[in-house]
Amino acid sequence: MRVGFGYDVHKFAEKRRLILGGVDIPFQYGLLGHSDADVLLHAICDALLGAMGEGDIGRDCPDTDPRYKGISSLELLGRVCQLLKTKGFHLVNIDSTIVAQNPRLAEYLPDMSANIATTLSCAGSQVNIKATTTEGLGFTGRGEGIAAYAVVLIGKV
Ligand SMILES: [Zn+2]
């Protein structure tokens, strides 16, 4: 068994779509980034890569590489999943938290979980996603961006 941890932040920008866990969420701002800036999926990718001892998503998919411009982060997660299989690991579970003052995310969490479970070919019950605010404190509280944390457990049979 191996544990991994991931953390990511993206700042809000105008004229960007807000995509979290592969779900398009209607909001006045989106997140800024080279890819689709899906902060939750980036945290999960980093947690999986960390558990495998494979560095982080920046090493695998550098933001200087034009191939990754605007790429769906579900695709990045799929690549990480492929590496997981290649190395003989299976996913035990993911737990994650999105930190955002706005918008309210509760109604989108089941779809995010389903997207991630589909990409990783696992059960929805293995992918837990929570959302919280910081009660107005800090950069997330001021609505400057969104942060996400993820921990994963992987194992070899
Ligand atoms: Zn990111």
PDB file of C-alpha atoms and ligand atoms in Angstrom:
ATOM      1  CA  MET A   1       0.000   0.000   0.000  1.00  0.00           C
ATOM      2  CA  ARG A   2       1.194   3.502  -0.780  1.00  0.00           C
ATOM      3  CA  VAL A   3      -0.338   6.860   0.072  1.00  0.00           C
ATOM      4  CA  GLY A   4      -0.147  10.032  -2.014  1.00  0.00           C
ATOM      5  CA  PHE A   5      -1.058  13.658  -1.448  1.00  0.00           C
ATOM      6  CA  GLY A   6      -1.832  16.425  -3.927  1.00  0.00           C
ATOM      7  CA  TYR A   7      -2.498  20.158  -3.658  1.00  0.00           C
ATOM      8  CA  ASP A   8      -3.241  22.675  -6.382  1.00  0.00           C
ATOM      9  CA  VAL A   9      -4.440  26.268  -6.764  1.00  0.00           C
ATOM     10  CA  HIS A  10      -5.672  28.227  -9.769  1.00  0.00           C
ATOM     11  CA  LYS A  11      -6.793  31.828  -9.814  1.00  0.00           C
ATOM     12  CA  PHE A  12     -10.042  33.119 -11.235  1.00  0.00           C
ATOM     13  CA  ALA A  13     -10.058  34.930 -14.566  1.00  0.00           C
ATOM     14  CA  GLU A  14     -12.703  36.395 -16.815  1.00  0.00           C
ATOM     15  CA  LYS A  15     -13.706  34.749 -20.079  1.00  0.00           C
ATOM     16  CA  ARG A  16     -12.706  31.281 -18.887  1.00  0.00           C
ATOM     17  CA  ARG A  17     -14.938  28.249 -18.319  1.00  0.00           C
ATOM     18  CA  LEU A  18     -15.064  26.895 -14.783  1.00  0.00           C
ATOM     19  CA  ILE A  19     -14.338  23.171 -14.977  1.00  0.00           C
ATOM     20  CA  LEU A  20     -14.029  21.103 -11.820  1.00  0.00           C
ATOM     21  CA  GLY A  21     -13.809  17.322 -11.847  1.00  0.00           C
ATOM     22  CA  GLY A  22     -14.572  17.483 -15.567  1.00  0.00           C
ATOM     23  CA  VAL A  23     -17.897  19.234 -14.919  1.00  0.00           C
ATOM     24  CA  ASP A  24     -18.639  22.536 -16.627  1.00  0.00           C
ATOM     25  CA  ILE A  25     -20.009  24.801 -13.887  1.00  0.00           C
ATOM     26  CA  PRO A  26     -21.901  27.993 -14.723  1.00  0.00           C
ATOM     27  CA  PHE A  27     -20.150  30.911 -12.992  1.00  0.00           C
ATOM     28  CA  GLN A  28     -19.047  34.439 -13.854  1.00  0.00           C
ATOM     29  CA  TYR A  29     -15.361  33.455 -13.682  1.00  0.00           C
ATOM     30  CA  GLY A  30     -13.321  30.465 -14.747  1.00  0.00           C
ATOM     31  CA  LEU A  31      -9.893  29.311 -13.634  1.00  0.00           C
ATOM     32  CA  LEU A  32      -6.741  30.466 -15.378  1.00  0.00           C
ATOM     33  CA  GLY A  33      -4.260  27.879 -16.597  1.00  0.00           C
ATOM     34  CA  HIS A  34      -2.462  26.322 -19.515  1.00  0.00           C
ATOM     35  CA  SER A  35      -4.820  23.332 -19.580  1.00  0.00           C
ATOM     36  CA  ASP A  36      -8.503  23.618 -18.643  1.00  0.00           C
ATOM     37  CA  ALA A  37      -7.212  24.512 -15.120  1.00  0.00           C
ATOM     38  CA  ASP A  38      -9.246  21.771 -13.442  1.00  0.00           C
ATOM     39  CA  VAL A  39      -7.761  22.267 -10.001  1.00  0.00           C
ATOM     40  CA  LEU A  40      -9.444  19.177  -8.485  1.00  0.00           C
ATOM     41  CA  LEU A  41      -8.152  16.830 -11.173  1.00  0.00           C
ATOM     42  CA  HIS A  42      -4.660  18.321 -10.901  1.00  0.00           C
ATOM     43  CA  ALA A  43      -4.615  17.660  -7.150  1.00  0.00           C
ATOM     44  CA  ILE A  44      -5.796  14.086  -7.751  1.00  0.00           C
ATOM     45  CA  CYS A  45      -3.211  13.524 -10.517  1.00  0.00           C
ATOM     46  CA  ASP A  46      -0.472  14.809  -8.215  1.00  0.00           C
ATOM     47  CA  ALA A  47      -1.660  12.559  -5.397  1.00  0.00           C
ATOM     48  CA  LEU A  48      -1.598   9.500  -7.685  1.00  0.00           C
ATOM     49  CA  LEU A  49       1.818  10.407  -9.105  1.00  0.00           C
ATOM     50  CA  GLY A  50       3.083  11.071  -5.587  1.00  0.00           C
ATOM     51  CA  ALA A  51       1.874   7.672  -4.378  1.00  0.00           C
ATOM     52  CA  MET A  52       3.775   6.035  -7.258  1.00  0.00           C
ATOM     53  CA  GLY A  53       6.903   8.095  -6.547  1.00  0.00           C
ATOM     54  CA  GLU A  54       6.577   9.634 -10.026  1.00  0.00           C
ATOM     55  CA  GLY A  55       6.980  13.337  -9.274  1.00  0.00           C
ATOM     56  CA  ASP A  56       4.083  15.588 -10.220  1.00  0.00           C
ATOM     57  CA  ILE A  57       1.844  16.594 -13.104  1.00  0.00           C
ATOM     58  CA  GLY A  58       4.127  19.513 -13.986  1.00  0.00           C
ATOM     59  CA  ARG A  59       6.912  17.025 -14.736  1.00  0.00           C
ATOM     60  CA  ASP A  60       4.687  14.744 -16.806  1.00  0.00           C
ATOM     61  CA  CYS A  61       2.748  17.462 -18.659  1.00  0.00           C
ATOM     62  CA  PRO A  62       4.782  20.695 -18.479  1.00  0.00           C
ATOM     63  CA  ASP A  63       2.840  23.905 -19.089  1.00  0.00           C
ATOM     64  CA  THR A  64       5.498  24.999 -21.556  1.00  0.00           C
ATOM     65  CA  ASP A  65       4.456  22.154 -23.889  1.00  0.00           C
ATOM     66  CA  PRO A  66       1.965  23.363 -26.533  1.00  0.00           C
ATOM     67  CA  ARG A  67       0.474  19.843 -26.739  1.00  0.00           C
ATOM     68  CA  TYR A  68      -1.149  20.448 -23.354  1.00  0.00           C
ATOM     69  CA  LYS A  69      -2.636  23.856 -24.107  1.00  0.00           C
ATOM     70  CA  GLY A  70      -6.359  23.747 -23.349  1.00  0.00           C
ATOM     71  CA  ILE A  71      -6.221  19.974 -22.805  1.00  0.00           C
ATOM     72  CA  SER A  72      -9.010  18.386 -20.776  1.00  0.00           C
ATOM     73  CA  SER A  73      -7.617  17.404 -17.414  1.00  0.00           C
ATOM     74  CA  LEU A  74      -9.661  14.198 -17.631  1.00  0.00           C
ATOM     75  CA  GLU A  75      -7.212  13.283 -20.384  1.00  0.00           C
ATOM     76  CA  LEU A  76      -4.293  14.025 -18.058  1.00  0.00           C
ATOM     77  CA  LEU A  77      -5.930  11.874 -15.381  1.00  0.00           C
ATOM     78  CA  GLY A  78      -6.344   9.104 -17.959  1.00  0.00           C
ATOM     79  CA  ARG A  79      -2.594   9.229 -18.666  1.00  0.00           C
ATOM     80  CA  VAL A  80      -1.814   9.010 -14.968  1.00  0.00           C
ATOM     81  CA  CYS A  81      -4.228   6.062 -14.700  1.00  0.00           C
ATOM     82  CA  GLN A  82      -2.386   4.337 -17.542  1.00  0.00           C
ATOM     83  CA  LEU A  83       0.894   4.761 -15.670  1.00  0.00           C
ATOM     84  CA  LEU A  84      -0.747   3.347 -12.542  1.00  0.00           C
ATOM     85  CA  LYS A  85      -1.736   0.203 -14.451  1.00  0.00           C
ATOM     86  CA  THR A  86       1.636  -0.076 -16.208  1.00  0.00           C
ATOM     87  CA  LYS A  87       3.365  -0.050 -12.827  1.00  0.00           C
ATOM     88  CA  GLY A  88       1.017  -2.742 -11.512  1.00  0.00           C
ATOM     89  CA  PHE A  89      -0.888  -0.602  -9.013  1.00  0.00           C
ATOM     90  CA  HIS A  90      -4.611  -0.423  -8.407  1.00  0.00           C
ATOM     91  CA  LEU A  91      -6.535   2.388  -6.780  1.00  0.00           C
ATOM     92  CA  VAL A  92      -7.954   1.753  -3.320  1.00  0.00           C
ATOM     93  CA  ASN A  93      -9.633   5.139  -2.832  1.00  0.00           C
ATOM     94  CA  ILE A  94      -9.428   8.881  -3.306  1.00  0.00           C
ATOM     95  CA  ASP A  95     -10.563  11.511  -0.836  1.00  0.00           C
ATOM     96  CA  SER A  96     -10.496  15.159  -1.811  1.00  0.00           C
ATOM     97  CA  THR A  97     -11.617  18.632  -0.813  1.00  0.00           C
ATOM     98  CA  ILE A  98     -12.291  21.622  -3.039  1.00  0.00           C
ATOM     99  CA  VAL A  99     -11.895  24.974  -1.269  1.00  0.00           C
ATOM    100  CA  ALA A 100     -14.045  27.666  -2.869  1.00  0.00           C
ATOM    101  CA  GLN A 101     -16.044  30.529  -1.421  1.00  0.00           C
ATOM    102  CA  ASN A 102     -18.205  30.639  -4.571  1.00  0.00           C
ATOM    103  CA  PRO A 103     -19.901  29.087  -6.437  1.00  0.00           C
ATOM    104  CA  ARG A 104     -21.683  26.521  -4.278  1.00  0.00           C
ATOM    105  CA  LEU A 105     -20.539  23.136  -5.522  1.00  0.00           C
ATOM    106  CA  ALA A 106     -22.602  20.555  -3.622  1.00  0.00           C
ATOM    107  CA  GLU A 107     -24.959  19.769  -6.505  1.00  0.00           C
ATOM    108  CA  TYR A 108     -22.046  19.079  -8.894  1.00  0.00           C
ATOM    109  CA  LEU A 109     -20.050  16.739  -6.665  1.00  0.00           C
ATOM    110  CA  PRO A 110     -21.796  13.482  -7.759  1.00  0.00           C
ATOM    111  CA  ASP A 111     -21.097  14.253 -11.445  1.00  0.00           C
ATOM    112  CA  MET A 112     -17.437  15.036 -10.665  1.00  0.00           C
ATOM    113  CA  SER A 113     -17.116  11.759  -8.791  1.00  0.00           C
ATOM    114  CA  ALA A 114     -18.738   9.866 -11.687  1.00  0.00           C
ATOM    115  CA  ASN A 115     -16.375  11.488 -14.242  1.00  0.00           C
ATOM    116  CA  ILE A 116     -13.323  10.555 -12.215  1.00  0.00           C
ATOM    117  CA  ALA A 117     -14.560   7.003 -11.553  1.00  0.00           C
ATOM    118  CA  THR A 118     -15.219   6.510 -15.283  1.00  0.00           C
ATOM    119  CA  THR A 119     -11.753   7.773 -16.208  1.00  0.00           C
ATOM    120  CA  LEU A 120     -10.092   5.560 -13.602  1.00  0.00           C
ATOM    121  CA  SER A 121     -12.390   2.561 -14.301  1.00  0.00           C
ATOM    122  CA  CYS A 122     -13.312   2.309 -10.637  1.00  0.00           C
ATOM    123  CA  ALA A 123     -16.507   2.537  -8.581  1.00  0.00           C
ATOM    124  CA  GLY A 124     -17.968   5.904  -7.665  1.00  0.00           C
ATOM    125  CA  SER A 125     -17.701   4.897  -4.008  1.00  0.00           C
ATOM    126  CA  GLN A 126     -13.879   4.924  -4.357  1.00  0.00           C
ATOM    127  CA  VAL A 127     -13.889   8.629  -5.252  1.00  0.00           C
ATOM    128  CA  ASN A 128     -14.998  10.949  -2.468  1.00  0.00           C
ATOM    129  CA  ILE A 129     -15.180  14.685  -3.132  1.00  0.00           C
ATOM    130  CA  LYS A 130     -16.003  17.346  -0.571  1.00  0.00           C
ATOM    131  CA  ALA A 131     -16.398  21.084  -0.952  1.00  0.00           C
ATOM    132  CA  THR A 132     -15.852  23.733   1.687  1.00  0.00           C
ATOM    133  CA  THR A 133     -15.513  27.473   2.021  1.00  0.00           C
ATOM    134  CA  THR A 134     -12.986  29.208   4.271  1.00  0.00           C
ATOM    135  CA  GLU A 135     -15.637  31.489   5.766  1.00  0.00           C
ATOM    136  CA  GLY A 136     -14.273  34.439   3.843  1.00  0.00           C
ATOM    137  CA  LEU A 137     -10.668  33.994   5.011  1.00  0.00           C
ATOM    138  CA  GLY A 138      -7.596  33.891   2.802  1.00  0.00           C
ATOM    139  CA  PHE A 139      -7.312  33.968  -0.982  1.00  0.00           C
ATOM    140  CA  THR A 140     -10.080  31.447  -1.518  1.00  0.00           C
ATOM    141  CA  GLY A 141     -12.316  33.322   0.907  1.00  0.00           C
ATOM    142  CA  ARG A 142     -11.734  36.575  -0.982  1.00  0.00           C
ATOM    143  CA  GLY A 143     -12.817  34.813  -4.163  1.00  0.00           C
ATOM    144  CA  GLU A 144      -9.411  35.095  -5.847  1.00  0.00           C
ATOM    145  CA  GLY A 145      -9.271  31.463  -6.837  1.00  0.00           C
ATOM    146  CA  ILE A 146      -9.950  27.853  -5.923  1.00  0.00           C
ATOM    147  CA  ALA A 147      -7.713  25.339  -4.117  1.00  0.00           C
ATOM    148  CA  ALA A 148      -8.005  21.565  -3.982  1.00  0.00           C
ATOM    149  CA  TYR A 149      -6.476  18.869  -1.800  1.00  0.00           C
ATOM    150  CA  ALA A 150      -6.454  15.144  -2.490  1.00  0.00           C
ATOM    151  CA  VAL A 151      -5.158  12.024  -0.802  1.00  0.00           C
ATOM    152  CA  VAL A 152      -5.102   8.632  -2.457  1.00  0.00           C
ATOM    153  CA  LEU A 153      -4.309   5.093  -1.431  1.00  0.00           C
ATOM    154  CA  ILE A 154      -2.997   2.692  -4.036  1.00  0.00           C
ATOM    155  CA  GLY A 155      -1.859  -0.903  -3.724  1.00  0.00           C
ATOM    156  CA  LYS A 156      -0.247  -3.813  -5.524  1.00  0.00           C
ATOM    157  CA  VAL A 157      -1.982  -7.173  -5.444  1.00  0.00           C
TER     158      VAL A 157
HETATM  159 ZN    ZN B   1      -3.247  22.929 -11.848  1.00  0.00          ZN
END
